[in-house]
Amino acid sequence: MEYGLIFFLLFSIITILNGYEYYDDMRAVKQQMLRKYNVDAVPKSSSNVSLVVNATLYVMALSGLDEKHQILSMSVFWVIRWQDVIFKWDNTKYKNVKEMTVKVRDLWVPDVFVVNALKDMRVSRLDENEYVNALSDGHMTWYPSTELMTSCSVDISKYPFDIQVCSIRIESWYHNSKHFVLKPGNPGIDFSESHFLENGEWKVTNLTSFAYNYTDYLDNTTFYTGIKYLITLKRRSSYHLLTTGFPFFILMFLNTLSVIIPTECGEKLGFCMAQFLTVIVFLTLVAQSMPVSSLTISHFTLVIASQILISGFSTLIVAVSIYFQNKSENKKPPLFLQILLTPILYLQNVTKNPEKEEIEEHTITWKHFDERVNCILRVVLFFNIGVSVSLYAIFVLIN
């Protein structure tokens, strides 16, 4: 029992002494490194050699894409790596210290800006709680994170089957390519598997990145480097088909009811007017979620706008039909209306019994006009349904 207690005490003492030794070595290394360190100077070995900075972007969550204001919101963090030839120490002298964390404000970090960000463009905020992981051979790893809001040009022409490609561009502003160059890491952009959350409206289908150069605005011979991350988003269309597409087709089929409602019924004109106003309100509701832009217009919006034209045309035809029915049969239509209707009557009489052709050749009445305009209305409404359904089916199959 006594030997066990003695062994435990000796083990505890040795552990404590090793802990103090590690602490002393860590403090000695930091003091030695930071004493001669200049946070404003690029830590490279030669003026002719550019420091290579590798930056990998990891997506933690896609907050959403605001199409109306064209803003992409994401939770991201970068893994930025480079080799600092100044901040390195002898592993043989400080055997216990192989790596350490150093505050960002005490080290040189690349000046990286998200140039298409709407706020907080600078990646290096020099926050008190930000650290860089430093290895003894000078390899540095920095993990800046942010809730990123960037501009994204939205093309809604294929809504609700649209695919959007948004970009995140980071550039170095104060140091040109002679000082350091930005390059995508391996991989350049990826999901953070332990953090990523799916978005209910958008699905990320592709992530790519590439480096690019740009020249100074005043000096075209000076080059700066940057990285462009491309994020491809595909809209999850199920919700929009249920809440937008389905009601629209119901409204379109209801338009055809104006054909079977008798003109003598006083509610026919009221029904057409109600349909006309309903389609206008429906278009207004859909337009509220669309970007205010004339560069791209949704095909679906154009189809709804065409239904406004069809509903207006139906209302006009019904009003004209009521006007014709209220005309006296004893009064003949004006000459110009008779001339306008004669070719239609002639084509119809050709297909009829030849014995009746002479009887109906010169008998143009207001009733004829009523029958013809209602026939035109039926043709337009059924043609509209056929074309709209066919185009919509083709559009769904393609996407």
Tab-separated table of C-alpha atoms in Angstrom:
chain	number	residue	atom	x	y	z
A	1	MET	CA	0.000	0.000	0.000
A	2	GLU	CA	2.834	2.387	0.896
A	3	TYR	CA	4.723	1.562	-2.331
A	4	GLY	CA	1.632	2.315	-4.365
A	5	LEU	CA	1.201	5.690	-2.713
A	6	ILE	CA	4.859	6.532	-3.271
A	7	PHE	CA	4.591	5.560	-6.969
A	8	PHE	CA	1.482	7.719	-7.401
A	9	LEU	CA	3.205	10.729	-5.815
A	10	LEU	CA	6.291	10.314	-7.996
A	11	PHE	CA	4.140	10.017	-11.137
A	12	SER	CA	2.196	13.169	-10.206
A	13	ILE	CA	5.382	15.129	-9.570
A	14	ILE	CA	6.906	14.061	-12.901
A	15	THR	CA	3.686	14.979	-14.745
A	16	ILE	CA	3.574	18.396	-13.132
A	17	LEU	CA	7.239	19.033	-13.916
A	18	ASN	CA	6.696	18.035	-17.559
A	19	GLY	CA	3.694	20.338	-17.706
A	20	TYR	CA	5.733	23.243	-16.434
A	21	GLU	CA	8.518	22.360	-18.879
A	22	TYR	CA	6.065	22.446	-21.786
A	23	TYR	CA	4.664	25.758	-20.581
A	24	ASP	CA	8.147	27.247	-20.217
A	25	ASP	CA	9.172	26.047	-23.682
A	26	MET	CA	5.993	27.431	-25.231
A	27	ARG	CA	6.501	30.810	-23.580
A	28	ALA	CA	10.185	30.856	-24.585
A	29	VAL	CA	9.357	30.067	-28.220
A	30	LYS	CA	6.691	32.758	-28.443
A	31	GLN	CA	8.894	35.361	-26.845
A	32	GLN	CA	11.785	34.479	-29.122
A	33	MET	CA	9.656	34.492	-32.286
A	34	LEU	CA	7.639	37.609	-31.585
A	35	ARG	CA	10.643	39.637	-30.449
A	36	LYS	CA	12.013	39.889	-33.987
A	37	TYR	CA	8.747	39.552	-35.860
A	38	ASN	CA	7.226	42.297	-38.035
A	39	VAL	CA	3.523	41.783	-38.752
A	40	ASP	CA	3.621	44.248	-41.679
A	41	ALA	CA	6.338	42.456	-43.676
A	42	VAL	CA	5.567	39.545	-45.991
A	43	PRO	CA	7.481	36.544	-44.555
A	44	LYS	CA	9.307	35.283	-47.637
A	45	SER	CA	12.882	34.210	-48.186
A	46	SER	CA	13.720	36.392	-51.201
A	47	SER	CA	12.401	39.499	-52.923
A	48	ASN	CA	12.330	37.578	-56.227
A	49	VAL	CA	10.137	34.791	-54.853
A	50	SER	CA	6.399	35.155	-54.337
A	51	LEU	CA	4.803	33.651	-51.260
A	52	VAL	CA	2.145	31.072	-52.177
A	53	VAL	CA	-1.085	31.291	-50.179
A	54	ASN	CA	-3.550	28.415	-50.631
A	55	ALA	CA	-7.190	29.118	-49.717
A	56	THR	CA	-9.943	26.499	-49.489
A	57	LEU	CA	-13.542	27.542	-48.894
A	58	TYR	CA	-15.816	25.247	-46.869
A	59	VAL	CA	-19.586	25.715	-46.935
A	60	MET	CA	-21.265	25.099	-43.566
A	61	ALA	CA	-24.820	26.172	-44.396
A	62	LEU	CA	-26.701	27.787	-47.256
A	63	SER	CA	-28.983	30.323	-45.599
A	64	GLY	CA	-30.774	31.155	-48.830
A	65	LEU	CA	-30.864	33.091	-52.075
A	66	ASP	CA	-32.940	36.271	-52.057
A	67	GLU	CA	-33.985	36.504	-55.700
A	68	LYS	CA	-35.739	39.841	-55.325
A	69	HIS	CA	-32.626	41.585	-53.961
A	70	GLN	CA	-30.185	39.107	-55.596
A	71	ILE	CA	-28.282	38.277	-52.397
A	72	LEU	CA	-26.699	34.909	-51.528
A	73	SER	CA	-26.353	34.212	-47.797
A	74	MET	CA	-24.028	31.460	-46.556
A	75	SER	CA	-22.148	30.365	-43.449
A	76	VAL	CA	-18.586	29.590	-44.520
A	77	PHE	CA	-15.037	29.298	-43.304
A	78	TRP	CA	-11.705	29.315	-45.089
A	79	VAL	CA	-8.666	27.141	-44.564
A	80	ILE	CA	-5.778	29.416	-45.581
A	81	ARG	CA	-2.256	27.970	-45.589
A	82	TRP	CA	1.179	29.431	-46.255
A	83	GLN	CA	4.768	28.959	-45.056
A	84	ASP	CA	6.233	31.661	-42.839
A	85	VAL	CA	10.049	31.546	-43.101
A	86	ILE	CA	10.411	33.894	-40.132
A	87	PHE	CA	8.145	32.291	-37.541
A	88	LYS	CA	9.873	28.907	-37.159
A	89	TRP	CA	11.870	27.361	-34.316
A	90	ASP	CA	14.367	24.579	-33.660
A	91	ASN	CA	12.635	21.306	-32.881
A	92	THR	CA	15.745	19.836	-31.273
A	93	LYS	CA	15.988	22.660	-28.759
A	94	TYR	CA	12.276	22.766	-27.911
A	95	LYS	CA	11.290	19.117	-28.187
A	96	ASN	CA	7.966	19.551	-26.416
A	97	VAL	CA	6.713	22.302	-28.715
A	98	LYS	CA	5.852	21.090	-32.213
A	99	GLU	CA	2.943	23.430	-32.837
A	100	MET	CA	1.186	26.339	-31.199
A	101	THR	CA	-1.656	28.777	-31.671
A	102	VAL	CA	-0.858	32.457	-32.111
A	103	LYS	CA	-3.257	35.374	-32.223
A	104	VAL	CA	-3.880	36.771	-35.671
A	105	ARG	CA	-2.894	40.300	-34.624
A	106	ASP	CA	0.609	39.040	-33.650
A	107	LEU	CA	1.362	37.476	-37.053
A	108	TRP	CA	1.409	38.452	-40.691
A	109	VAL	CA	-1.729	37.175	-42.417
A	110	PRO	CA	-2.623	37.694	-46.085
A	111	ASP	CA	-4.831	40.708	-46.763
A	112	VAL	CA	-7.773	38.968	-48.415
A	113	PHE	CA	-11.024	40.695	-49.336
A	114	VAL	CA	-14.317	39.240	-50.532
A	115	VAL	CA	-14.823	41.772	-53.309
A	116	ASN	CA	-18.476	40.958	-54.048
A	117	ALA	CA	-19.533	40.901	-50.392
A	118	LEU	CA	-22.235	43.345	-49.346
A	119	LYS	CA	-20.672	43.906	-45.922
A	120	ASP	CA	-17.561	42.834	-43.981
A	121	MET	CA	-15.451	42.547	-47.112
A	122	ARG	CA	-12.211	41.922	-45.253
A	123	VAL	CA	-11.576	38.298	-44.316
A	124	SER	CA	-8.839	39.163	-41.792
A	125	ARG	CA	-10.723	41.130	-39.156
A	126	LEU	CA	-7.847	40.885	-36.627
A	127	ASP	CA	-10.322	39.710	-34.017
A	128	GLU	CA	-9.088	39.007	-30.489
A	129	ASN	CA	-10.585	35.503	-30.708
A	130	GLU	CA	-8.947	34.557	-34.005
A	131	TYR	CA	-5.867	32.367	-33.999
A	132	VAL	CA	-3.399	30.889	-36.453
A	133	ASN	CA	-2.105	27.360	-36.021
A	134	ALA	CA	1.717	27.482	-36.427
A	135	LEU	CA	4.041	24.504	-36.909
A	136	SER	CA	7.733	24.473	-36.059
A	137	ASP	CA	8.720	24.421	-39.760
A	138	GLY	CA	6.794	27.656	-40.411
A	139	HIS	CA	3.645	26.219	-41.972
A	140	MET	CA	0.677	28.370	-40.963
A	141	THR	CA	-3.002	27.458	-41.052
A	142	TRP	CA	-5.704	30.051	-40.514
A	143	TYR	CA	-9.429	29.338	-40.161
A	144	PRO	CA	-11.419	32.585	-40.620
A	145	SER	CA	-15.188	32.112	-40.603
A	146	THR	CA	-18.063	34.446	-41.415
A	147	GLU	CA	-21.744	34.747	-42.279
A	148	LEU	CA	-21.216	35.741	-45.893
A	149	MET	CA	-23.631	37.869	-47.920
A	150	THR	CA	-22.606	38.298	-51.552
A	151	SER	CA	-24.271	39.677	-54.660
A	152	CYS	CA	-25.494	37.081	-57.144
A	153	SER	CA	-26.922	37.797	-60.583
A	154	VAL	CA	-30.164	35.805	-60.777
A	155	ASP	CA	-31.625	34.497	-64.044
A	156	ILE	CA	-35.275	33.542	-63.437
A	157	SER	CA	-36.234	32.864	-67.045
A	158	LYS	CA	-36.757	29.133	-66.283
A	159	TYR	CA	-38.558	29.554	-62.954
A	160	PRO	CA	-39.441	27.256	-61.143
A	161	PHE	CA	-36.881	24.955	-62.804
A	162	ASP	CA	-34.088	27.530	-62.794
A	163	ILE	CA	-30.437	26.884	-62.014
A	164	GLN	CA	-28.392	29.741	-60.565
A	165	VAL	CA	-24.614	30.069	-60.594
A	166	CYS	CA	-23.320	32.372	-57.860
A	167	SER	CA	-19.712	33.375	-57.297
A	168	ILE	CA	-17.575	34.341	-54.314
A	169	ARG	CA	-14.453	36.267	-55.295
A	170	ILE	CA	-11.528	36.889	-52.961
A	171	GLU	CA	-8.606	39.120	-53.930
A	172	SER	CA	-5.464	40.610	-52.441
A	173	TRP	CA	-5.642	44.395	-52.512
A	174	TYR	CA	-2.506	45.736	-50.882
A	175	HIS	CA	0.062	43.149	-52.025
A	176	ASN	CA	0.575	42.398	-55.701
A	177	SER	CA	1.720	39.104	-57.207
A	178	LYS	CA	5.378	39.965	-56.528
A	179	HIS	CA	4.665	39.655	-52.807
A	180	PHE	CA	2.246	36.724	-52.653
A	181	VAL	CA	-0.147	34.873	-54.935
A	182	LEU	CA	-3.509	33.368	-54.071
A	183	LYS	CA	-4.203	29.822	-55.245
A	184	PRO	CA	-7.089	27.423	-54.554
A	185	GLY	CA	-6.275	24.708	-52.046
A	186	ASN	CA	-7.006	21.028	-52.529
A	187	PRO	CA	-9.970	21.029	-52.838
A	188	GLY	CA	-10.602	24.648	-53.760
A	189	ILE	CA	-14.168	24.591	-52.384
A	190	ASP	CA	-16.106	21.863	-50.596
A	191	PHE	CA	-18.802	21.126	-48.042
A	192	SER	CA	-17.968	21.007	-44.371
A	193	GLU	CA	-19.248	17.478	-43.752
A	194	SER	CA	-19.543	17.915	-39.983
A	195	HIS	CA	-21.396	21.253	-40.240
A	196	PHE	CA	-23.293	21.393	-43.534
A	197	LEU	CA	-27.090	21.788	-43.421
A	198	GLU	CA	-29.336	21.316	-46.451
A	199	ASN	CA	-31.436	24.233	-47.659
A	200	GLY	CA	-35.161	23.643	-48.178
A	201	GLU	CA	-35.418	25.688	-51.374
A	202	TRP	CA	-32.052	25.290	-53.087
A	203	LYS	CA	-29.850	22.284	-53.735
A	204	VAL	CA	-26.109	22.745	-54.255
A	205	THR	CA	-25.250	20.704	-57.352
A	206	ASN	CA	-21.690	21.779	-58.111
A	207	LEU	CA	-18.733	23.553	-56.492
A	208	THR	CA	-15.716	24.747	-58.487
A	209	SER	CA	-12.882	27.229	-58.070
A	210	PHE	CA	-10.095	28.756	-60.123
A	211	ALA	CA	-7.417	31.415	-59.735
A	212	TYR	CA	-7.257	34.556	-61.848
A	213	ASN	CA	-5.161	37.712	-62.230
A	214	TYR	CA	-6.217	41.328	-62.555
A	215	THR	CA	-4.258	44.496	-63.173
A	216	ASP	CA	-3.979	47.656	-61.130
A	217	TYR	CA	-6.427	50.373	-62.152
A	218	LEU	CA	-3.626	52.947	-62.439
A	219	ASP	CA	-0.702	50.749	-63.484
A	220	ASN	CA	-1.525	48.115	-66.082
A	221	THR	CA	1.836	46.387	-65.571
A	222	THR	CA	1.150	45.428	-61.941
A	223	PHE	CA	-0.788	42.224	-61.393
A	224	TYR	CA	-2.839	41.078	-58.420
A	225	THR	CA	-4.218	37.616	-57.796
A	226	GLY	CA	-7.612	36.315	-56.757
A	227	ILE	CA	-9.721	33.179	-56.462
A	228	LYS	CA	-13.230	32.734	-57.831
A	229	TYR	CA	-15.478	30.150	-56.199
A	230	LEU	CA	-18.516	29.077	-58.226
A	231	ILE	CA	-21.579	27.626	-56.490
A	232	THR	CA	-24.283	26.073	-58.674
A	233	LEU	CA	-27.760	26.021	-57.133
A	234	LYS	CA	-30.827	24.202	-58.430
A	235	ARG	CA	-34.249	25.193	-57.162
A	236	ARG	CA	-36.325	22.500	-55.460
A	237	SER	CA	-39.455	22.951	-57.581
A	238	SER	CA	-41.994	20.757	-55.735
A	239	TYR	CA	-43.281	23.525	-53.459
A	240	HIS	CA	-43.577	26.037	-56.312
A	241	LEU	CA	-45.404	23.558	-58.531
A	242	LEU	CA	-47.964	22.974	-55.772
A	243	THR	CA	-48.471	26.614	-54.751
A	244	THR	CA	-48.015	28.370	-58.098
A	245	GLY	CA	-48.255	25.978	-61.030
A	246	PHE	CA	-51.298	24.001	-59.856
A	247	PRO	CA	-53.531	27.065	-59.093
A	248	PHE	CA	-52.534	28.623	-62.394
A	249	PHE	CA	-53.710	25.620	-64.425
A	250	ILE	CA	-56.955	25.522	-62.468
A	251	LEU	CA	-57.532	29.171	-63.418
A	252	MET	CA	-56.703	28.425	-67.030
A	253	PHE	CA	-59.236	25.557	-67.208
A	254	LEU	CA	-61.879	27.685	-65.480
A	255	ASN	CA	-61.596	30.129	-68.380
A	256	THR	CA	-63.165	27.502	-70.644
A	257	LEU	CA	-66.368	27.528	-68.555
A	258	SER	CA	-67.320	30.738	-70.309
A	259	VAL	CA	-67.993	28.568	-73.377
A	260	ILE	CA	-70.638	26.366	-71.726
A	261	ILE	CA	-72.380	29.151	-69.775
A	262	PRO	CA	-75.339	30.409	-71.907
A	263	THR	CA	-75.067	33.976	-73.077
A	264	GLU	CA	-78.642	34.558	-71.944
A	265	CYS	CA	-77.451	34.012	-68.377
A	266	GLY	CA	-76.607	37.383	-66.912
A	267	GLU	CA	-73.736	35.930	-64.872
A	268	LYS	CA	-71.593	35.023	-67.876
A	269	LEU	CA	-70.097	38.493	-68.244
A	270	GLY	CA	-69.581	38.729	-64.468
A	271	PHE	CA	-67.831	35.351	-64.465
A	272	CYS	CA	-65.426	36.464	-67.216
A	273	MET	CA	-64.673	39.710	-65.386
A	274	ALA	CA	-63.974	37.787	-62.164
A	275	GLN	CA	-61.573	35.476	-64.019
A	276	PHE	CA	-59.838	38.447	-65.588
A	277	LEU	CA	-59.276	40.139	-62.216
A	278	THR	CA	-58.190	36.863	-60.562
A	279	VAL	CA	-55.437	36.270	-63.121
A	280	ILE	CA	-54.183	39.848	-62.646
A	281	VAL	CA	-54.007	39.362	-58.856
A	282	PHE	CA	-52.268	36.008	-59.346
A	283	LEU	CA	-49.633	37.615	-61.592
A	284	THR	CA	-49.081	40.333	-58.983
A	285	LEU	CA	-48.485	37.729	-56.239
A	286	VAL	CA	-45.989	35.830	-58.394
A	287	ALA	CA	-44.181	39.040	-59.397
A	288	GLN	CA	-43.629	39.998	-55.750
A	289	SER	CA	-41.128	37.170	-55.319
A	290	MET	CA	-39.276	37.921	-58.563
A	291	PRO	CA	-36.285	40.248	-58.985
A	292	VAL	CA	-37.157	43.716	-60.251
A	293	SER	CA	-35.248	43.452	-63.507
A	294	SER	CA	-35.937	43.725	-67.212
A	295	LEU	CA	-32.811	41.774	-68.179
A	296	THR	CA	-34.445	38.384	-67.588
A	297	ILE	CA	-38.163	37.690	-67.359
A	298	SER	CA	-39.611	34.376	-66.234
A	299	HIS	CA	-41.239	32.312	-68.957
A	300	PHE	CA	-43.870	31.390	-66.412
A	301	THR	CA	-44.638	35.083	-65.883
A	302	LEU	CA	-45.052	35.503	-69.633
A	303	VAL	CA	-47.515	32.586	-69.699
A	304	ILE	CA	-49.549	34.179	-66.889
A	305	ALA	CA	-49.480	37.495	-68.755
A	306	SER	CA	-50.809	35.705	-71.853
A	307	GLN	CA	-53.700	34.379	-69.754
A	308	ILE	CA	-54.584	37.962	-68.862
A	309	LEU	CA	-54.837	38.608	-72.596
A	310	ILE	CA	-56.999	35.507	-73.068
A	311	SER	CA	-59.275	36.459	-70.157
A	312	GLY	CA	-59.598	39.987	-71.513
A	313	PHE	CA	-60.398	38.607	-74.941
A	314	SER	CA	-63.068	36.295	-73.444
A	315	THR	CA	-64.669	39.222	-71.611
A	316	LEU	CA	-64.722	41.249	-74.823
A	317	ILE	CA	-66.278	38.419	-76.854
A	318	VAL	CA	-68.962	37.773	-74.229
A	319	ALA	CA	-69.845	41.488	-74.089
A	320	VAL	CA	-70.079	41.622	-77.893
A	321	SER	CA	-72.205	38.443	-77.915
A	322	ILE	CA	-74.648	39.989	-75.444
A	323	TYR	CA	-74.786	43.083	-77.641
A	324	PHE	CA	-75.590	40.995	-80.732
A	325	GLN	CA	-78.301	39.047	-78.926
A	326	ASN	CA	-80.049	42.224	-77.861
A	327	LYS	CA	-80.243	43.447	-81.458
A	328	SER	CA	-83.563	43.088	-83.255
A	329	GLU	CA	-83.753	40.328	-85.842
A	330	ASN	CA	-85.573	42.736	-88.200
A	331	LYS	CA	-82.570	45.022	-88.423
A	332	LYS	CA	-79.789	44.026	-90.703
A	333	PRO	CA	-76.121	44.377	-89.645
A	334	PRO	CA	-74.111	47.259	-91.149
A	335	LEU	CA	-72.609	46.653	-94.560
A	336	PHE	CA	-68.998	46.560	-93.356
A	337	LEU	CA	-69.876	43.805	-90.800
A	338	GLN	CA	-71.629	41.807	-93.506
A	339	ILE	CA	-68.577	42.098	-95.761
A	340	LEU	CA	-66.363	41.023	-92.823
A	341	LEU	CA	-68.500	37.952	-92.092
A	342	THR	CA	-69.191	36.861	-95.709
A	343	PRO	CA	-65.901	34.867	-96.212
A	344	ILE	CA	-66.543	32.903	-93.013
A	345	LEU	CA	-70.113	32.104	-94.060
A	346	TYR	CA	-68.915	31.096	-97.508
A	347	LEU	CA	-66.376	28.607	-96.103
A	348	GLN	CA	-69.033	27.116	-93.858
A	349	ASN	CA	-71.603	26.857	-96.668
A	350	VAL	CA	-69.146	24.973	-98.870
A	351	THR	CA	-69.091	22.152	-96.322
A	352	LYS	CA	-72.881	22.091	-96.000
A	353	ASN	CA	-75.554	20.547	-98.195
A	354	PRO	CA	-75.435	22.226	-101.654
A	355	GLU	CA	-79.229	22.457	-101.685
A	356	LYS	CA	-79.174	24.848	-98.710
A	357	GLU	CA	-76.299	26.967	-100.021
A	358	GLU	CA	-78.542	29.297	-102.058
A	359	ILE	CA	-80.922	29.756	-99.138
A	360	GLU	CA	-78.194	30.852	-96.683
A	361	GLU	CA	-76.078	32.803	-99.137
A	362	HIS	CA	-77.626	36.205	-98.481
A	363	THR	CA	-79.156	35.716	-95.025
A	364	ILE	CA	-76.635	37.427	-92.742
A	365	THR	CA	-78.276	38.403	-89.439
A	366	TRP	CA	-77.155	39.432	-85.957
A	367	LYS	CA	-77.603	35.826	-84.900
A	368	HIS	CA	-74.888	34.824	-87.357
A	369	PHE	CA	-72.511	37.277	-85.717
A	370	ASP	CA	-73.352	35.890	-82.271
A	371	GLU	CA	-72.679	32.317	-83.400
A	372	ARG	CA	-69.406	33.231	-85.100
A	373	VAL	CA	-67.900	35.200	-82.237
A	374	ASN	CA	-68.757	32.385	-79.809
A	375	CYS	CA	-67.149	29.915	-82.210
A	376	ILE	CA	-63.994	32.058	-82.279
A	377	LEU	CA	-64.019	32.147	-78.463
A	378	ARG	CA	-64.219	28.349	-78.236
A	379	VAL	CA	-61.354	27.900	-80.683
A	380	VAL	CA	-59.117	30.399	-78.866
A	381	LEU	CA	-59.782	28.926	-75.397
A	382	PHE	CA	-59.186	25.299	-76.374
A	383	PHE	CA	-56.158	26.217	-78.469
A	384	ASN	CA	-54.781	28.119	-75.477
A	385	ILE	CA	-55.160	25.086	-73.198
A	386	GLY	CA	-53.554	22.734	-75.706
A	387	VAL	CA	-50.558	24.972	-76.331
A	388	SER	CA	-50.029	25.861	-72.644
A	389	VAL	CA	-50.227	22.258	-71.414
A	390	SER	CA	-47.941	21.008	-74.190
A	391	LEU	CA	-45.310	23.665	-73.560
A	392	TYR	CA	-45.450	23.085	-69.808
A	393	ALA	CA	-45.090	19.297	-70.230
A	394	ILE	CA	-42.115	19.737	-72.553
A	395	PHE	CA	-40.552	22.193	-70.121
A	396	VAL	CA	-40.954	19.748	-67.203
A	397	LEU	CA	-39.505	16.822	-69.182
A	398	ILE	CA	-36.488	18.849	-70.322
A	399	ASN	CA	-35.669	19.892	-66.772
